[in-house]
Amino acid sequence: MEQQLEYRGQMVMRAAVLPARAVYLINEGSVEGFRRAVQEASTRWGGISEPIVEVLADGTVLPGHRQAVELSRAVGAVNVDLSEELANKAAAALGLECVSIARVERDGVTRFATHPSHTVRSQPGWTHVMAREGGNLWEVAAAGDLNQEALEDMQRSTLPVRRPRSNDEIGRAQIDIMGTLLQQTASQAGEYEVSGMPGETPGVIWVTEPDDLEDCLAFWNVRALRSLTFSQAPMLLLPVDDVKYWIGFDRQLASVLARPAEFSPDVIVVSCGVDQEKLEALAALLGLEPTEEKVRIGHSWPVPELRQAPFTCRFNLDVRQFVDFVREHGAITPVDIHFFASGSTVRFASPVSFDGAGGVLVRFSGRPFDGLPRRSSVASLVHEHASWHGNSIQLKTLAQNSYQFDLLVPSLDHARAQVLLDVTERYQLSDKGRMAVALQETSDLAVLLLPGMFEALVDLMTPRSKTLAKELKALAAEGSIDDKLSELIARWGSRTERRYLPAQQLGKMPNSSRAAIAEKLCALGWAERGLKVTCPRCGLDNFVPMTRAGTAASCPGCSAPATYTTDSSTLTVFYRLDTLVDRAVDQGVFPHLMVIAALAKLDSLSSFLPGADLYFPGESRSVEVDIFGVCGGKVMAGEIKTSASEFSEEQMRRDVDLSVRLHADVHILAAVDTVPNSTRQFAQSLCDAAQVELCVLDREHLRPGTPQ
């Protein structure tokens, strides 16, 4: 029964099962390092999409290789043949953790990698080709390779592989969908999501000398980024002098070039080390005709007719443009889940069929995680071993055909509290914050953004400590009072009867809107209606709530017969703020609530504290922040003023520094009136230097439609 009371509803989220792809780090010019990296990738699910990058002697990675790593979305680095110091330096520059290839071999499942986990073959009975024993480097790059131990393990499994008798088998196997060992690693590992993909593109024929590392490495990394799901463009690596001996290869190639005419030319022939004359000769041998037609890519609807021979080609264009898009690998399945505040059990069948043990990644995404800040501590609330990957919760687990996880999806309030506790020792609501929360929990704050609402609240506010303080400060500046200013404020600041006014005297708004605003305040419980009694005996005016107004007026003080105030024809209705609301307006609480309402209007997935006293580790004194919370997945903090003139440069420096200490993504600068450009520009310069976003909210956002 108790758990049922914690029920938060039913939602559908998406589970993705995918390979934990690595990037292999090798010494510059290391042929053996390249071979060893390929051997490792050939044992792994998704290995064909794992980049191999050269690390220079100073630990840097060339821009083209860095781009390949970023586009691949690799989750870790494997040190193949670098010194530990150099490998760690390069991996850190790429934003990845690093493990040695010896550890991968020893432990099998590393902190981020999958080894060896292969999937059920899509076509039982196929035998996959890999490089010949001691074969040329192009064979290794094109088809994959295994060391002797891995080969024996693979041959004992249900995934048969073989070494070819001649290298033409490798050329032909690249044309088949799953002809090579490397192509098999792509089984069920295609993209489930892409963004910015250019559409169908020309095929790529990369030409190389048999053992040219530069060409083999460049081809490997371009192919690693090719779409495994959304593109049918062939991509082959061919030895420049051997193809002429491959009988009928041109006809086999033509069979995969006959694709819908959504692009041009048919093929880009490219090489780093083979000269143009040899490229043209090979193209002619393959039946390709050179053309100068402009490169065209994309999709067409309806699907056009197939392209026909003679197929066309161009030479040495930058084919990286065809793979420059964001992608997520793996297979997805919807998961229907009932959420409880105390946690939920998630069960689902794997969308990937595995045939072998190993490590994989599971990522959850969808509505349950919308709005949560992408912080590691929040991921740990979901699951103790979880981390964020973009907008997904990621878990490292074993390859299985069904999964079960216990997850806790925190509320936005819970996440906000955790993020704040990450950077403070403790915190508590400030005096303003306590009043604001009391109003926040019982009211729809969106009404504060209605034209004239804030003005009506200010007009009905009873002048108290804050108002008195301003007047006394002015007197002090003139030398009219002594230094006991705070004592005077405390003694006299709360001794005023609450103000009450008729609707006609409210705010800078059209007369037709004033009564509607006053009635809205009453509907919210923030104000009450009443009548004004004027006593002829004691001379006092008094507010009488409607619920206590009698048929005949009498003075609430001396009980003498009195009269109700009227206009020309009817009784005049007066309005008076609730005690809490009245005090909150006087203390400047409502600008905080207006900012929260404006941010919630921008993104409803938000949760804010409207004022808190913060205690940082090692500091005895508290620091006050006007607003802290999360909105649209970003952590925000900042300062709110009634008047933008109160933002001095020193004040803004302190405010931005506090947002930085709170690890905020966004700094908020807000004022009820208009924030001048000079203030915006200075705040922007501070935020740029601190590498935080700036969000400025003023009259335009907090008082839309209100006359100046």
XYZ file of C-alpha atoms in Angstrom, residues 121-597:
477
model
C 25.307 -14.343 -37.798
C 22.592 -12.928 -39.992
C 23.255 -15.606 -42.633
C 24.106 -18.999 -41.070
C 26.475 -21.001 -43.225
C 28.617 -18.102 -44.349
C 32.364 -18.308 -43.833
C 34.080 -14.990 -43.349
C 37.366 -14.134 -45.025
C 40.281 -12.450 -43.289
C 43.840 -11.596 -44.270
C 46.219 -14.339 -45.356
C 48.781 -15.378 -42.783
C 51.575 -12.818 -43.065
C 49.524 -11.069 -45.772
C 50.099 -7.559 -47.011
C 48.902 -4.624 -44.949
C 46.031 -3.847 -47.333
C 44.578 -7.323 -46.706
C 44.634 -6.705 -42.964
C 42.920 -3.316 -43.337
C 40.339 -4.584 -45.816
C 39.279 -7.898 -44.248
C 40.649 -8.034 -40.700
C 43.080 -10.390 -39.026
C 43.471 -12.593 -35.947
C 46.426 -13.794 -33.943
C 46.733 -17.547 -33.600
C 45.034 -17.789 -30.199
C 42.063 -15.696 -31.297
C 41.816 -17.667 -34.547
C 41.616 -20.960 -32.662
C 38.966 -19.522 -30.324
C 36.964 -18.256 -33.291
C 37.164 -21.580 -35.126
C 35.781 -23.346 -32.040
C 32.828 -20.955 -31.981
C 29.810 -20.817 -34.246
C 31.461 -18.079 -36.311
C 33.576 -19.797 -38.993
C 36.420 -17.802 -40.502
C 39.146 -18.706 -42.950
C 42.245 -17.340 -44.567
C 41.945 -17.078 -48.369
C 44.126 -18.841 -50.866
C 44.683 -15.683 -52.931
C 44.217 -11.998 -52.309
C 41.489 -11.609 -54.931
C 39.137 -13.354 -52.490
C 39.558 -10.395 -50.163
C 38.725 -7.959 -52.939
C 35.609 -9.923 -53.842
C 34.589 -10.469 -50.200
C 34.430 -6.689 -49.676
C 31.632 -6.575 -52.238
C 29.552 -9.089 -50.262
C 27.482 -7.690 -47.386
C 29.124 -9.894 -44.763
C 31.980 -11.371 -46.754
C 34.868 -10.348 -44.497
C 35.554 -10.930 -40.827
C 35.491 -7.170 -40.251
C 32.111 -6.810 -41.935
C 30.756 -9.467 -39.568
C 31.679 -7.291 -36.578
C 29.093 -4.790 -37.869
C 26.236 -7.289 -37.486
C 23.407 -5.650 -35.477
C 25.754 -2.760 -34.660
C 24.411 -0.236 -37.151
C 23.209 3.208 -36.194
C 19.867 3.624 -34.499
C 20.130 7.396 -34.729
C 21.934 9.826 -37.043
C 21.978 13.593 -37.358
C 23.363 15.602 -40.265
C 23.912 12.586 -42.511
C 24.235 13.750 -46.140
C 22.141 10.941 -47.669
C 23.243 8.538 -50.373
C 26.768 9.239 -51.558
C 29.129 8.007 -54.269
C 31.000 4.808 -53.553
C 34.652 4.962 -52.529
C 37.483 2.908 -54.019
C 40.658 3.486 -52.053
C 43.793 2.423 -53.917
C 47.043 1.570 -52.178
C 50.406 -0.019 -52.552
C 50.321 -3.414 -50.793
C 51.991 -2.243 -47.568
C 51.391 1.509 -47.505
C 50.448 2.396 -43.895
C 49.255 5.906 -44.742
C 46.672 4.671 -47.247
C 45.596 1.667 -45.152
C 45.166 3.791 -42.041
C 43.296 6.556 -43.865
C 40.942 4.023 -45.471
C 40.352 2.291 -42.137
C 39.274 5.498 -40.411
C 36.974 6.650 -43.215
C 35.315 3.239 -43.343
C 35.005 3.264 -39.524
C 32.717 6.286 -39.891
C 30.606 4.955 -42.757
C 26.935 4.471 -41.957
C 26.225 0.808 -41.351
C 22.455 1.291 -41.525
C 21.481 4.207 -43.718
C 23.900 3.991 -46.650
C 24.438 1.396 -49.374
C 27.526 3.085 -50.815
C 30.305 0.511 -51.395
C 33.693 1.248 -49.856
C 36.643 -0.915 -50.958
C 40.388 -0.987 -50.449
C 42.248 -2.341 -53.505
C 45.939 -2.990 -54.290
C 46.982 -0.925 -57.271
C 48.900 -3.604 -59.241
C 46.942 -6.777 -58.432
C 43.409 -6.056 -59.601
C 44.291 -6.687 -63.266
C 44.693 -10.371 -62.381
C 41.237 -10.680 -60.795
C 39.078 -12.230 -63.517
C 35.541 -10.832 -63.652
C 36.050 -8.418 -60.767
C 34.817 -5.486 -62.840
C 31.469 -7.260 -63.334
C 31.157 -8.001 -59.616
C 31.823 -4.354 -58.841
C 29.224 -3.231 -61.384
C 26.580 -5.273 -59.552
C 26.893 -3.090 -56.435
C 27.210 0.176 -58.348
C 23.729 -0.209 -59.857
C 22.028 1.921 -57.180
C 19.169 4.462 -57.352
C 20.373 7.582 -59.136
C 20.308 9.872 -56.094
C 23.942 10.924 -56.339
C 26.840 11.449 -58.728
C 29.375 10.360 -59.736
C 29.177 6.632 -59.052
C 32.607 6.329 -57.458
C 35.366 8.487 -55.983
C 38.764 6.872 -56.620
C 41.218 8.079 -54.012
C 44.747 7.407 -52.758
C 47.400 9.101 -50.643
C 50.390 7.391 -52.245
C 49.407 6.174 -55.733
C 49.866 8.668 -58.563
C 47.029 9.909 -60.765
C 48.132 7.975 -63.865
C 47.879 4.640 -62.064
C 44.517 5.611 -60.573
C 43.157 6.382 -64.031
C 44.482 3.083 -65.376
C 42.825 1.127 -62.554
C 39.553 2.993 -63.061
C 39.580 2.035 -66.743
C 40.282 -1.584 -65.809
C 37.172 -1.504 -63.587
C 35.027 -0.045 -66.355
C 34.775 3.410 -64.764
C 34.651 6.517 -66.952
C 36.190 9.760 -65.632
C 33.758 12.670 -65.412
C 33.814 16.298 -64.331
C 30.217 16.288 -63.109
C 29.665 17.983 -59.782
C 29.424 15.764 -56.712
C 25.762 15.328 -55.782
C 24.465 13.563 -52.680
C 21.094 13.114 -50.984
C 17.799 11.269 -51.207
C 15.042 11.478 -53.811
C 11.353 10.663 -53.701
C 10.021 8.778 -55.480
C 13.123 6.606 -55.678
C 14.690 7.112 -59.130
C 15.762 4.416 -61.577
C 19.011 2.527 -61.020
C 22.205 4.006 -62.375
C 23.515 2.087 -65.351
C 26.904 1.328 -66.897
C 29.127 2.930 -67.915
C 29.635 4.050 -64.320
C 31.454 7.317 -63.694
C 34.232 8.364 -61.347
C 36.260 11.292 -60.109
C 39.664 11.262 -58.481
C 41.135 12.271 -55.121
C 38.231 14.256 -53.709
C 37.912 14.544 -49.936
C 35.637 11.603 -49.091
C 35.546 12.513 -45.388
C 32.642 14.806 -46.242
C 30.514 11.670 -46.716
C 31.022 10.483 -43.132
C 30.875 13.796 -41.263
C 27.695 13.266 -39.243
C 26.667 12.397 -35.697
C 25.699 8.799 -35.100
C 24.733 6.353 -32.341
C 25.420 2.662 -32.904
C 23.416 -0.291 -31.650
C 19.843 -1.575 -31.623
C 16.891 -0.120 -29.727
C 13.697 -1.380 -28.161
C 10.856 0.451 -26.368
C 10.494 -0.262 -22.661
C 7.200 0.302 -20.853
C 7.834 1.082 -17.194
C 5.810 1.935 -14.096
C 7.663 4.492 -12.018
C 7.717 4.571 -8.239
C 9.439 7.184 -6.110
C 11.403 4.425 -4.390
C 12.648 2.895 -7.657
C 11.455 0.616 -10.429
C 12.504 -2.682 -11.975
C 13.079 -2.541 -15.727
C 12.917 -5.757 -17.766
C 13.248 -6.154 -21.527
C 14.390 -8.589 -24.178
C 17.652 -7.601 -25.843
C 17.157 -6.238 -29.372
C 20.520 -7.854 -30.206
C 20.988 -11.628 -30.372
C 24.373 -12.555 -28.927
C 26.437 -15.649 -29.520
C 29.259 -15.355 -27.027
C 30.176 -13.630 -23.794
C 31.466 -10.111 -23.465
C 30.738 -6.617 -22.316
C 28.236 -4.235 -23.887
C 26.635 -0.885 -23.185
C 22.965 -0.314 -22.451
C 21.585 3.213 -22.768
C 18.202 4.445 -21.601
C 16.646 7.613 -22.972
C 13.266 9.285 -23.197
C 10.756 11.204 -21.085
C 11.819 9.868 -17.671
C 15.207 11.570 -18.031
C 14.077 14.785 -19.704
C 15.052 17.857 -17.731
C 17.563 16.133 -15.460
C 20.960 17.884 -15.255
C 23.652 15.842 -16.981
C 25.810 15.510 -13.876
C 27.519 12.328 -12.716
C 25.914 12.541 -9.285
C 22.451 12.587 -10.868
C 23.323 9.557 -12.996
C 24.381 7.787 -9.786
C 20.920 8.437 -8.376
C 19.462 6.494 -11.304
C 21.868 3.578 -10.805
C 25.058 3.384 -8.763
C 27.087 2.404 -11.847
C 25.379 4.703 -14.357
C 26.901 7.587 -16.279
C 25.593 10.074 -18.820
C 26.168 9.704 -22.539
C 24.653 12.775 -24.147
C 21.006 12.633 -23.112
C 21.086 8.928 -22.267
C 21.781 7.059 -19.052
C 24.531 4.549 -19.787
C 25.287 1.271 -18.015
C 28.119 -1.170 -18.652
C 26.924 -4.749 -18.509
C 27.344 -8.197 -20.049
C 26.010 -9.444 -23.356
C 22.700 -11.162 -22.603
C 19.527 -11.903 -24.475
C 17.365 -10.398 -21.718
C 18.037 -7.677 -19.178
C 16.797 -6.570 -15.781
C 17.837 -3.364 -14.001
C 16.667 -1.594 -10.857
C 16.496 2.112 -11.646
C 15.494 5.164 -9.646
C 14.444 8.112 -11.776
C 14.820 11.153 -9.494
C 12.363 14.005 -9.514
C 13.664 17.385 -10.640
C 13.547 18.552 -7.009
C 15.663 15.564 -5.957
C 18.150 16.173 -8.757
C 18.350 19.882 -7.916
C 19.072 19.091 -4.264
C 21.788 16.597 -5.218
C 23.530 19.023 -7.562
C 23.562 21.694 -4.859
C 24.925 19.267 -2.248
C 27.706 18.336 -4.691
C 29.257 21.777 -4.196
C 28.125 22.804 -0.702
C 28.408 21.311 2.753
C 24.793 22.172 3.481
C 22.172 24.753 2.614
C 18.890 26.121 3.913
C 16.195 28.381 2.610
C 16.858 32.063 3.184
C 14.241 34.277 4.837
C 12.995 35.329 1.408
C 13.233 31.725 0.235
C 10.940 30.472 3.005
C 8.253 33.003 2.141
C 8.639 32.296 -1.563
C 8.365 28.515 -1.128
C 5.180 28.954 0.911
C 3.650 30.811 -2.041
C 5.286 28.596 -4.661
C 3.739 25.412 -3.251
C 0.174 26.733 -3.219
C -0.063 28.939 -6.301
C 0.277 28.918 -10.063
C 3.150 31.335 -10.528
C 2.316 31.899 -14.201
C -0.271 34.514 -13.149
C 2.580 36.749 -12.027
C 3.448 37.344 -15.667
C 0.005 38.771 -16.444
C 0.095 42.483 -17.360
C -0.489 44.651 -14.297
C -0.211 41.852 -11.714
C 3.093 42.974 -10.194
C 2.013 46.611 -10.250
C -1.204 45.757 -8.372
C 0.763 43.856 -5.728
C 3.109 46.810 -5.233
C 0.214 49.280 -5.011
C -1.524 47.154 -2.363
C 1.677 46.533 -0.387
C 1.802 48.026 3.084
C 5.003 50.064 3.535
C 7.077 48.244 6.152
C 10.720 47.730 7.010
C 12.062 47.835 3.477
C 10.196 50.992 2.561
C 11.008 52.635 5.874
C 14.666 51.699 5.454
C 14.863 53.545 2.158
C 13.355 56.679 3.684
C 15.593 56.570 6.743
C 18.693 56.000 4.628
C 17.828 59.135 2.751
C 17.560 60.989 6.056
C 20.854 59.518 7.211
C 22.535 60.764 4.052
C 21.347 64.224 5.017
C 22.682 63.752 8.566
C 19.177 63.875 10.030
C 19.355 60.679 12.144
C 22.005 58.886 14.145
C 23.705 55.557 13.497
C 20.984 53.440 15.192
C 19.268 52.950 11.859
C 18.646 49.196 12.131
C 17.171 49.557 15.646
C 14.733 52.156 14.380
C 13.717 49.933 11.483
C 13.111 46.922 13.727
C 11.102 48.973 16.237
C 8.839 50.781 13.800
C 8.954 48.846 10.541
C 5.997 46.543 11.227
C 3.597 48.912 12.960
C 1.542 49.927 9.941
C -2.003 48.700 9.261
C -2.250 46.787 6.029
C -3.022 48.987 3.071
C -6.285 48.610 1.161
C -7.364 50.270 -2.075
C -10.243 50.198 -4.547
C -9.489 48.594 -7.902
C -9.620 51.980 -9.633
C -6.407 53.024 -7.877
C -4.369 49.980 -8.878
C -1.392 50.039 -11.207
C -0.426 51.374 -14.586
C -3.034 49.549 -16.591
C -6.285 50.252 -18.450
C -9.283 50.874 -16.152
C -11.013 47.808 -17.601
C -8.154 45.563 -16.416
C -7.855 46.788 -12.843
C -10.902 45.040 -11.417
C -9.963 41.827 -13.247
C -6.470 41.872 -11.715
C -7.886 42.549 -8.244
C -10.334 39.680 -8.603
C -7.527 37.420 -9.812
C -5.636 38.179 -6.602
C -8.693 37.190 -4.597
C -9.133 33.980 -6.580
C -5.530 33.064 -5.754
C -6.132 33.677 -2.072
C -3.556 36.465 -2.150
C -6.076 39.249 -1.420
C -9.508 39.710 0.101
C -12.426 41.972 -0.741
C -13.889 44.355 1.809
C -15.593 47.632 2.528
C -14.219 50.789 4.073
C -15.919 52.041 7.241
C -15.575 55.719 8.226
C -16.377 56.336 11.907
C -17.840 59.759 12.858
C -17.032 59.197 16.578
C -13.348 58.151 16.674
C -12.499 59.435 13.218
C -10.745 56.224 12.131
C -11.100 54.472 8.816
C -11.188 50.668 8.910
C -11.209 47.798 6.421
C -14.032 45.298 6.972
C -13.747 42.006 5.075
C -16.823 41.127 3.050
C -17.390 38.029 5.183
C -17.792 40.238 8.276
C -19.642 43.159 6.760
C -23.067 43.605 8.329
C -26.200 45.095 6.874
C -25.517 48.226 8.876
C -22.064 49.677 9.142
C -20.401 50.021 12.538
C -16.909 50.942 13.620
C -14.784 47.859 14.399
C -12.940 49.928 17.038
C -15.563 51.844 19.085
C -18.700 50.080 17.726
C -20.340 53.402 16.903
C -22.711 53.489 13.918
C -20.737 54.389 10.802
C -21.004 54.482 7.023
C -19.539 52.442 4.193
C -17.635 54.339 1.530
C -19.543 54.653 -1.728
C -18.953 56.105 -5.139
C -21.678 57.919 -7.049
C -24.012 54.937 -7.190
C -22.758 51.871 -5.302
C -20.622 50.674 -2.433
C -16.911 50.912 -3.157
C -15.152 47.545 -2.989
C -11.656 47.661 -1.518
C -8.908 45.039 -1.786
C -6.300 44.070 0.819
C -3.401 41.650 0.514
C -3.088 38.522 2.607
C -0.615 38.973 5.470
C 2.026 36.628 3.979
C 1.672 38.103 0.503
C 1.839 41.621 1.886
C 5.066 40.859 3.735
C 6.518 39.014 0.727
C 5.927 42.001 -1.556
C 7.596 44.314 0.961
C 10.626 41.987 1.243
C 11.125 41.733 -2.522
C 10.111 38.082 -2.776
C 7.865 38.341 -5.807
C 10.612 39.187 -8.339
C 12.129 35.795 -7.422
C 8.832 34.076 -8.122
C 8.389 36.013 -11.371
C 11.797 34.840 -12.585
C 10.892 31.227 -11.751
C 7.605 31.646 -13.645
